[in-house]
Short mmCIF file of C-alpha atoms in Angstrom, two decimals:
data_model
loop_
_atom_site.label_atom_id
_atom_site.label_comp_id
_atom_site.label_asym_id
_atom_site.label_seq_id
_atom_site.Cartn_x
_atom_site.Cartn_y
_atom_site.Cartn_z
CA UNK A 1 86.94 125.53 81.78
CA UNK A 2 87.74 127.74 84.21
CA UNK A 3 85.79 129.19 87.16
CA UNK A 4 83.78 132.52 86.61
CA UNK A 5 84.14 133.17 90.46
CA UNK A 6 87.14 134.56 91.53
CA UNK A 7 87.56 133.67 94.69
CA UNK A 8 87.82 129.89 93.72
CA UNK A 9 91.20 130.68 91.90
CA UNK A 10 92.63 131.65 95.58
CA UNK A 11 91.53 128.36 97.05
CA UNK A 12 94.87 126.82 98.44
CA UNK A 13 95.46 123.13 99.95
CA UNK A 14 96.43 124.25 103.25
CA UNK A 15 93.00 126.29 103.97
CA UNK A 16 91.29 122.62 102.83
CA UNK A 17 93.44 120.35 104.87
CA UNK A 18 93.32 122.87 107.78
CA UNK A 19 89.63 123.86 107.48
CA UNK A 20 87.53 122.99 104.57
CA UNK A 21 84.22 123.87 105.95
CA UNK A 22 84.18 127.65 105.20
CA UNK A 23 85.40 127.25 101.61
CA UNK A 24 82.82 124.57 101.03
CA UNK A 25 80.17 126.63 102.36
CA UNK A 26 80.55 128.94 100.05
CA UNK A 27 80.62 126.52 97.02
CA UNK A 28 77.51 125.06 98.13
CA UNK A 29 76.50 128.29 98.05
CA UNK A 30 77.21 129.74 94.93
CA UNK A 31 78.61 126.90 92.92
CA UNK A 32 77.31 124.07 93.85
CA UNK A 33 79.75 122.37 91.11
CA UNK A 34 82.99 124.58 90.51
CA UNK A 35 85.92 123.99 88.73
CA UNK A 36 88.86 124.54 91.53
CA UNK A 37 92.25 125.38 89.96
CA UNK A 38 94.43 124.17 92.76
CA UNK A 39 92.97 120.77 92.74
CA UNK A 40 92.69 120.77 88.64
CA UNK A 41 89.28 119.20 89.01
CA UNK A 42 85.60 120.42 89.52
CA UNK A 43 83.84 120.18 92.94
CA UNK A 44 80.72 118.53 93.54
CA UNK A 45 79.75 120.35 97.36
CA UNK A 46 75.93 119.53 98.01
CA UNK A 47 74.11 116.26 98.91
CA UNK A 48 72.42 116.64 95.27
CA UNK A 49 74.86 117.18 93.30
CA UNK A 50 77.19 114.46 95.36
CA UNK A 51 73.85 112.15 94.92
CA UNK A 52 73.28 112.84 91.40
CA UNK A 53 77.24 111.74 90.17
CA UNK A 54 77.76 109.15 92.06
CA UNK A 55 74.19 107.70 90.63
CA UNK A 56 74.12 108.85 87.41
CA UNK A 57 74.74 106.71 83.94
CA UNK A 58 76.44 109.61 82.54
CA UNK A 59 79.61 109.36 84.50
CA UNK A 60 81.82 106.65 85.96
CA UNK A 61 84.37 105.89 88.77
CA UNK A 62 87.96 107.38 88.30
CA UNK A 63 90.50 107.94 90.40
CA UNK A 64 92.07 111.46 91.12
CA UNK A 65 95.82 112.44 89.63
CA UNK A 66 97.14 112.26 93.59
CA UNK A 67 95.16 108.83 93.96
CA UNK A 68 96.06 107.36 90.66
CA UNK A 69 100.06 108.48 91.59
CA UNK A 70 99.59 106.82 94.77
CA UNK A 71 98.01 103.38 94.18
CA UNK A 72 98.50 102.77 90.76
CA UNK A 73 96.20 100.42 88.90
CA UNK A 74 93.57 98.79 89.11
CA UNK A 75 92.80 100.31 92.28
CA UNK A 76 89.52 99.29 93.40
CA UNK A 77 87.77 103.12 93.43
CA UNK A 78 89.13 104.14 89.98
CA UNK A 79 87.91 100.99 87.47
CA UNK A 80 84.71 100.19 85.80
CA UNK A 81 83.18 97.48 84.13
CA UNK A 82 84.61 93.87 84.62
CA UNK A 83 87.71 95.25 85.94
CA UNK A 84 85.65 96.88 88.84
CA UNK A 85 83.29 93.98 89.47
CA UNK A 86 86.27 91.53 89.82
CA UNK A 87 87.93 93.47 91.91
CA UNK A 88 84.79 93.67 94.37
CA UNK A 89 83.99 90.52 93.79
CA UNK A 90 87.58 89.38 95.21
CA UNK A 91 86.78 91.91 98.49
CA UNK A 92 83.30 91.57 99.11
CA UNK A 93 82.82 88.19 100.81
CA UNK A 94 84.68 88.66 103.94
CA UNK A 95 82.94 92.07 104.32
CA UNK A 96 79.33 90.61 103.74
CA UNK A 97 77.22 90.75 106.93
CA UNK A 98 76.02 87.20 107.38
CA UNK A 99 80.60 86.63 106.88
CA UNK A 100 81.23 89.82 109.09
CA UNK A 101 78.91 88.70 111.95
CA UNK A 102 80.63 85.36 112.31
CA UNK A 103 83.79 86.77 113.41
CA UNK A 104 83.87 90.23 114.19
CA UNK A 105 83.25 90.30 117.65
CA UNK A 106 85.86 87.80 118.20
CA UNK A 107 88.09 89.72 115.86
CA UNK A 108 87.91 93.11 117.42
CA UNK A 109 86.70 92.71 120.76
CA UNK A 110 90.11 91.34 122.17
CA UNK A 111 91.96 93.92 120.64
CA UNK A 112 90.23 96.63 122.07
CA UNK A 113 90.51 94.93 125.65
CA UNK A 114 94.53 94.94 125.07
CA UNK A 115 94.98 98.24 124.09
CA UNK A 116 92.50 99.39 127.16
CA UNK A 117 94.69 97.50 129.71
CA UNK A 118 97.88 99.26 128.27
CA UNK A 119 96.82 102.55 129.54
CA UNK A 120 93.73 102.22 131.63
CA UNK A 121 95.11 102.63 134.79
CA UNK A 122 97.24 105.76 133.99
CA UNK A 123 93.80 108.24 134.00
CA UNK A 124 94.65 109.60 131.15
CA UNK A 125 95.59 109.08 127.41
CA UNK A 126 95.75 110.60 123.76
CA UNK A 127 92.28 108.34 122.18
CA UNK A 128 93.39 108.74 118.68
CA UNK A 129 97.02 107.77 119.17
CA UNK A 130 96.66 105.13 121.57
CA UNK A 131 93.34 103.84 121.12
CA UNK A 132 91.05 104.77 118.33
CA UNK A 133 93.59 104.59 115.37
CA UNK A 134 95.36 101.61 117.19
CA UNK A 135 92.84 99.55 117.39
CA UNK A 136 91.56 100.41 113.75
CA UNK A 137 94.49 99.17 112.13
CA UNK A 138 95.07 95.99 114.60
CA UNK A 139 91.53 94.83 113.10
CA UNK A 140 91.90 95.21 109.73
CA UNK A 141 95.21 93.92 109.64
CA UNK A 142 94.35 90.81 111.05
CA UNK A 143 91.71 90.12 109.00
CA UNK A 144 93.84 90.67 105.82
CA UNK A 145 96.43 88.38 107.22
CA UNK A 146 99.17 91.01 108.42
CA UNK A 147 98.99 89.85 111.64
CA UNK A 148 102.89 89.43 112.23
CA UNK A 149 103.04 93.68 111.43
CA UNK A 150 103.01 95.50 114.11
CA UNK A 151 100.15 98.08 114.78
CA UNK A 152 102.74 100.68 114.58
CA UNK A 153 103.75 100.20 111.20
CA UNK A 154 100.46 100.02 110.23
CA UNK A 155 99.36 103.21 111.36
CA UNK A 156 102.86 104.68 109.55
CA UNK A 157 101.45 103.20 106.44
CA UNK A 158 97.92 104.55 106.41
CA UNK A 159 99.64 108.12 107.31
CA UNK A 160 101.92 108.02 104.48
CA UNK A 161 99.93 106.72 101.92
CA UNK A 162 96.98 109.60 102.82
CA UNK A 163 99.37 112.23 102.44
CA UNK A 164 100.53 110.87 99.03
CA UNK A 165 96.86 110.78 98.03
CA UNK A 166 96.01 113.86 99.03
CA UNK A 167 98.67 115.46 97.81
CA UNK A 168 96.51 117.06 95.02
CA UNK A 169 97.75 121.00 94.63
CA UNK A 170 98.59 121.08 91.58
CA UNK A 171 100.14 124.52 89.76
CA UNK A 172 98.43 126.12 86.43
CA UNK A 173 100.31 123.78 84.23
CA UNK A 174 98.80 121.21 86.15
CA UNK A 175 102.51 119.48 87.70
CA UNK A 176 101.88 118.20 91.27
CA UNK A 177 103.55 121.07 93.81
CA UNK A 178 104.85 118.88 95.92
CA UNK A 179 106.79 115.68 95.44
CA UNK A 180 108.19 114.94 99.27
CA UNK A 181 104.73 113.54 99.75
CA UNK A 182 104.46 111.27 97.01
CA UNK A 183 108.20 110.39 98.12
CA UNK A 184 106.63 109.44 100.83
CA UNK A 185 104.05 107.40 99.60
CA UNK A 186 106.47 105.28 97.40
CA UNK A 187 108.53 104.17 100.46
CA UNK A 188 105.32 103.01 102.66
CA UNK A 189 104.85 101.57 99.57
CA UNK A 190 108.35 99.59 98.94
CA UNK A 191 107.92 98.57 102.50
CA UNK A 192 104.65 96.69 101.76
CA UNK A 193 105.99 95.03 99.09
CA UNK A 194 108.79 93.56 101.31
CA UNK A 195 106.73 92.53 103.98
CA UNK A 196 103.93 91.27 101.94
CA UNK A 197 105.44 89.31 98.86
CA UNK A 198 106.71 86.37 100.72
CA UNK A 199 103.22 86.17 102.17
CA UNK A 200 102.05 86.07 99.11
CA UNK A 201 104.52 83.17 97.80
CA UNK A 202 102.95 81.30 100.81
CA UNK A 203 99.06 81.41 100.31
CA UNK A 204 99.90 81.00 96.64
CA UNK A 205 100.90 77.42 97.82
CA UNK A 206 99.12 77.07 101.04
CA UNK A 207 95.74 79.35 101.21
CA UNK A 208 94.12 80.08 104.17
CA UNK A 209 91.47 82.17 105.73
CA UNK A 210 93.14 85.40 105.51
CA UNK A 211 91.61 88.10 103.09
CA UNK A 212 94.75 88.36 100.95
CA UNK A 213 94.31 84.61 100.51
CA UNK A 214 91.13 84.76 99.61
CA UNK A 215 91.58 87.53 96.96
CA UNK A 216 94.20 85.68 95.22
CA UNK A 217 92.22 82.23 94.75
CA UNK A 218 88.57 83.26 94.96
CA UNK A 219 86.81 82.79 91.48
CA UNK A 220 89.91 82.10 90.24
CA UNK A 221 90.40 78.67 87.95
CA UNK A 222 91.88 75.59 89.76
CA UNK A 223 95.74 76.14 89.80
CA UNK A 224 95.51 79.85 89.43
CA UNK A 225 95.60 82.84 90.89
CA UNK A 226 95.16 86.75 90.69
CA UNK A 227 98.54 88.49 90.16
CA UNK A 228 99.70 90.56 93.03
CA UNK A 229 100.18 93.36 90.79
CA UNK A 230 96.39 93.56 90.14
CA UNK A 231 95.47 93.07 93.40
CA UNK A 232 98.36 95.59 95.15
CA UNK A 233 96.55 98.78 94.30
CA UNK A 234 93.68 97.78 95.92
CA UNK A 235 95.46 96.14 98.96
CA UNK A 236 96.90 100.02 99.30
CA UNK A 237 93.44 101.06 99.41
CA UNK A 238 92.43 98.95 102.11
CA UNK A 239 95.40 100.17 104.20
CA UNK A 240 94.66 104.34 103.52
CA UNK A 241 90.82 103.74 103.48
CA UNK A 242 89.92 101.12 105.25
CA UNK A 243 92.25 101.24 107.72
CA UNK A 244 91.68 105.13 109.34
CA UNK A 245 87.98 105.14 108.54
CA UNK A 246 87.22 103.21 111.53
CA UNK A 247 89.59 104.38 113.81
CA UNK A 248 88.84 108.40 112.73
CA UNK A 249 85.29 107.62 112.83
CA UNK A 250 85.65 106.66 116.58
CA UNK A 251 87.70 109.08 117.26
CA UNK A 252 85.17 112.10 115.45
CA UNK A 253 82.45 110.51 117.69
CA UNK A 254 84.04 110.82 121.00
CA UNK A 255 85.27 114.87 120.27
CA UNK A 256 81.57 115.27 119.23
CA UNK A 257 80.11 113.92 122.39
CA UNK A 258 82.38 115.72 124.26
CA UNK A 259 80.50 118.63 122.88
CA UNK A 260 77.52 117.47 124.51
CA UNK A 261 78.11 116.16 127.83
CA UNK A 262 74.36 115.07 128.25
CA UNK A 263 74.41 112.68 125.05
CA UNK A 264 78.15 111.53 126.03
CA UNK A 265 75.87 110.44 129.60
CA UNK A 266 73.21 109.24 127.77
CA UNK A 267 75.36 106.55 125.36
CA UNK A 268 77.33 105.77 128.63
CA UNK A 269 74.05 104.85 129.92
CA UNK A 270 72.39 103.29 127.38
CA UNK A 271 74.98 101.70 125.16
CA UNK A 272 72.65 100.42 122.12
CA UNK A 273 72.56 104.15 121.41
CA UNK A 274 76.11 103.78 120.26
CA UNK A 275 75.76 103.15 116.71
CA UNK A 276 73.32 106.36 116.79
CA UNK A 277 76.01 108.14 118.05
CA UNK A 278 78.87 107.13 115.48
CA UNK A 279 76.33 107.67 112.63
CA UNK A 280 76.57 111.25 113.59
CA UNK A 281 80.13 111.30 114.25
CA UNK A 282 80.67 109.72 110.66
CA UNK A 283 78.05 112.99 109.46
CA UNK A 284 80.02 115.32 111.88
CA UNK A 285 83.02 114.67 110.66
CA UNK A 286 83.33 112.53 107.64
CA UNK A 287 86.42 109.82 107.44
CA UNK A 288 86.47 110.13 103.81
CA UNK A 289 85.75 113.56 103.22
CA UNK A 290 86.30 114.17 99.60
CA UNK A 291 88.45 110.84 98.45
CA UNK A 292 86.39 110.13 95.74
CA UNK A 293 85.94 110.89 91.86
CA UNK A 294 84.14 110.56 88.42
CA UNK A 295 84.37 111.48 85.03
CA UNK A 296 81.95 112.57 82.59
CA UNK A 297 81.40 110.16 79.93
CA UNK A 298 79.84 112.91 77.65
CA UNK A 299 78.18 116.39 77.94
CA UNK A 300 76.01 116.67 80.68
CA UNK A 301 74.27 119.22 83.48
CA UNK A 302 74.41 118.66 86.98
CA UNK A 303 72.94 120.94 89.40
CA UNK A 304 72.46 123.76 86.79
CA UNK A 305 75.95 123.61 85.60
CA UNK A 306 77.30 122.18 82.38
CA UNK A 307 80.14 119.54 82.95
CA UNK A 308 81.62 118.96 79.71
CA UNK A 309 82.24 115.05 78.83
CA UNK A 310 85.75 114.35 80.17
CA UNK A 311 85.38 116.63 83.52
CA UNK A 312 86.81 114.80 86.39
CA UNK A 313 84.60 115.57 89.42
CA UNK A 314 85.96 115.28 93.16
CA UNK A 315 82.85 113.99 95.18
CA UNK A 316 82.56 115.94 98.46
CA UNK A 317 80.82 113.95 100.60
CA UNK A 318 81.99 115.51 103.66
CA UNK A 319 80.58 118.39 102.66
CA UNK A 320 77.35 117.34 101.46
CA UNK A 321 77.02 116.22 104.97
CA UNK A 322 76.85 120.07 106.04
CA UNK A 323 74.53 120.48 103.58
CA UNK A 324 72.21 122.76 104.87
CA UNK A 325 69.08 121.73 102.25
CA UNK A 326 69.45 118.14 104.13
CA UNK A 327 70.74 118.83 107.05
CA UNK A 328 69.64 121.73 110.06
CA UNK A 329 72.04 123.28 111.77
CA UNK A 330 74.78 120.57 110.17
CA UNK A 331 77.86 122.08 112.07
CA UNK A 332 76.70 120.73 115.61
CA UNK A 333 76.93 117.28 116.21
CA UNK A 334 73.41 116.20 117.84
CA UNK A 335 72.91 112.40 117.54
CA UNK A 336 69.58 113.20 118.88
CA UNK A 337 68.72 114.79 115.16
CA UNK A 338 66.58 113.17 112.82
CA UNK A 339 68.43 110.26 111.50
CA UNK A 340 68.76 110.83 107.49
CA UNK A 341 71.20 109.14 105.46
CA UNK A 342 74.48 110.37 105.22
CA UNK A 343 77.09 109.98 102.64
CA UNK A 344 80.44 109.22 104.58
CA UNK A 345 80.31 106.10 102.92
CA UNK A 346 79.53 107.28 99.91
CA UNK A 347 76.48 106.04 97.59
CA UNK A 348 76.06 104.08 93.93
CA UNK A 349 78.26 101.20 92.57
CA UNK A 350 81.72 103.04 94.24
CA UNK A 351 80.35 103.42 98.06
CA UNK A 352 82.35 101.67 100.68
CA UNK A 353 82.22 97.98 100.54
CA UNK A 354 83.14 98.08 104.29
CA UNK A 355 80.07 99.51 105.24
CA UNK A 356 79.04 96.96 107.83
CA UNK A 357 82.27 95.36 109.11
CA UNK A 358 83.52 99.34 109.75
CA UNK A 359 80.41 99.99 111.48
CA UNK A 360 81.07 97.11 113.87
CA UNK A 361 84.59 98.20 114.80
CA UNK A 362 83.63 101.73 115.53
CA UNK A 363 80.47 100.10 117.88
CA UNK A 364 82.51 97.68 119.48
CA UNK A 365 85.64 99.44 120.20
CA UNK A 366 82.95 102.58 121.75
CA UNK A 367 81.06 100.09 123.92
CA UNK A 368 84.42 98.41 125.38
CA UNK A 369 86.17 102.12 125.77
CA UNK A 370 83.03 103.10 128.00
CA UNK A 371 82.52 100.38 129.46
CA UNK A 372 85.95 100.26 130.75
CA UNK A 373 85.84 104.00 131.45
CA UNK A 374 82.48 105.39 132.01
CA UNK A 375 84.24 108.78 133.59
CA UNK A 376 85.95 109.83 130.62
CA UNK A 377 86.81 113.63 129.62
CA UNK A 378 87.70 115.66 127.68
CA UNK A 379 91.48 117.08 128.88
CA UNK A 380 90.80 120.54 128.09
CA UNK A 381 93.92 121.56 128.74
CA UNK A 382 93.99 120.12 125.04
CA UNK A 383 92.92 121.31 122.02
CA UNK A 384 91.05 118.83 119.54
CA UNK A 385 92.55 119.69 116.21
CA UNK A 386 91.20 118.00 112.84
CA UNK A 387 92.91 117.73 109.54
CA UNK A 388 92.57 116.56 106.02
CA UNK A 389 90.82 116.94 103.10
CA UNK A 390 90.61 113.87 101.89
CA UNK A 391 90.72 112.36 104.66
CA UNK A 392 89.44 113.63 107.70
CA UNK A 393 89.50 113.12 111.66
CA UNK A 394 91.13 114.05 114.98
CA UNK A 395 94.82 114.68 115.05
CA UNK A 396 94.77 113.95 118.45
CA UNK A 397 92.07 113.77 121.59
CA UNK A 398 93.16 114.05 124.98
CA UNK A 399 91.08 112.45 127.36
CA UNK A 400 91.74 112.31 131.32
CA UNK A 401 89.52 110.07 134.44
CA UNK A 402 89.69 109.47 137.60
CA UNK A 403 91.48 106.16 138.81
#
């Protein structure tokens, strides 16, 4: 099927990575689900059509041509059925509250106090660079068990692998447009592989505490364990995903308080309003803004328009949270707004399993930042750029205070 609208057929990746908000608008709009050539895939825009998808019996989780190129599979956000319930089965645990409560603050707290002392006393630093992403990637990768790889390397991995998986223009024959990305992609990925196999061959033989542990021998008979070829694809989730959500989250909150200098003194003030804060940052701006996808398992209507039974369908959560029909006046951020639920971490048996522990990172990494520096600013000298489509958050954010 092809899209009765003509504008849609002019859609190119660089307005969506650059700005997606105006073209998503106008979907909402007019086509609430649209087939859009350059991704080869239809659009789900609004908060009910997003809801309805991601809920509904009639499709289930897949993973988009860019993802699927990317991780491979199983990945964790493209499987169904027993595959999909092993595979959060194996993740889950650590991530569960009651788990995530025992050690978080212990976890994450320190690291935020080390990368604070590296530049506090120089009045002024790039957040997203130094801190926000940092910091992000330092806590997950500790809690996997890739605790001997540096933070830098981390972050080099979670930039790669996005741009691989968001590599999604696609021409009319539907060939991928540009293959330096996935090039890209493949050597974060050969790089994993080298670092991580031998630490594989060791918790095969001598588990510990470590997630990757875990995942191998969890639920697994005595003696065995998963292969590391089913669980890699989801490991490269975890580093795109789960490792930039939190730090892009933090960093989406700060730029938006910085566009309201009374609630940026009010949180500085009253820190339990902090997770308040980031839960408008995360509607603001969403981390994953349109990583996810289904397919229609037969014939169906969504939101007035007939998806025929094979349809892949990009989920736009980012954009349902600028839905206007949920949202008023969605482009602001105002934490002082009615708090609704938002979709950054998506919804039905796909959303985030990182929910809680992600939440965390962002609140504790926020109090400790202001805390240490309750005079930030914005340098705006600066400007804040955003990018991504898929993923989305602060290139940079320049911030300045007085020693």
């Amino acid at each position: 099927m092809t899209s009765t609208l003509s504008w849609i057929d002019d859609i190119t990746m660089t307005e969506l990575e650059r700005n997606p908000y105006p073209v998503y608008e106008r979907l909402r709009a007019e086509a609430p689900i649209a087939f859009v050539p350059v991704l080869g895939a239809f659009v789900a825009s609004t908060t009910e059509a997003c809801r309805t998808i991601a809920n509904s019996d009639d499709f289930e989780g897949i993973i988009t041509p860019a993802g699927g190129r990317t991780f491979g599979h199983p990945a964790i956000i493209g499987v169904n059925g027993d595959i999909h319930e092993d595979l959060r089965s194996m993740v889950e645990p650590a991530l569960q509250p009651s788990e995530v409560d025992r050690w978080v603050e212990d976890l994450v707290r320190p690291i935020a106090q080390h990368y604070l002392e590296e530049f506090e006393a120089d009045g002024r630093a790039d957040l997203v660079t130094q801190y926000c992403e940092p910091l992000s990637v330092r806590a997950l990768g500790d809690l996997l068990g890739l605790k001997d790889v540096s933070s830098a390397t981390l972050r080099e991995w979670f930039h790669k692998l996005s741009d691989s998986f968001t590599n999604a223009a696609v021409d009319a024959d539907g060939n991928f447009t540009d293959q330096k990305r996935f090039d890209e992609g493949d050597a974060a990925k050969a790089e994993i592989q080298s670092i991580v196999d031998p630490l594989i061959d060791h918790w095969i033989e001598h588990p510990d505490d470590s997630a990757i542990s875990h995942w191998l021998h969890d639920g697994m008979p005595e003696g065995k364990t998963r292969d590391r070829d089913y669980i890699y694809p989801t490991l490269y989730v975890f580093l795109l995903g789960a490792m930039q959500e939190p730090g892009h989250a933090m960093s989406s909150t700060l730029a938006g308080l910085f566009t309201r200098l009374e609630q940026f003194e009010a949180v500085v003030d009253e820190p339990d309003l902090i997770p308040r804060a980031i839960a408008e940052g995360m509607r603001w701006t969403s981390p994953i803004w349109s990583g996810t996808a289904r397919i229609a398992k037969r014939d169906t209507v969504v939101s007035g328009t007939e998806v025929a039974e094979g349809s892949v369908v990009i989920l736009s959560y980012g954009s349902a949270n600028h839905d206007t029909d949920t949202f008023e006046a969605p482009t602001e951020y105002d934490m002082t707004r009615p708090p609704l639920p938002h979709l950054a971490f998506g919804t039905g048996n796909h959303a985030c399993a990182g929910i809680y522990f992600a939440n965390h990172v962002c609140r504790i990494g926020l109090e400790e930042l202001l805390e240490t520096i309750p005079n930030l600013e914005r340098d705006t000298s600066e400007d804040v750029e955003f990018w991504g489509w898929g993923f989305r958050g602060p290139t940079s954010l320049h911030a300045t205070w007085e020693v």
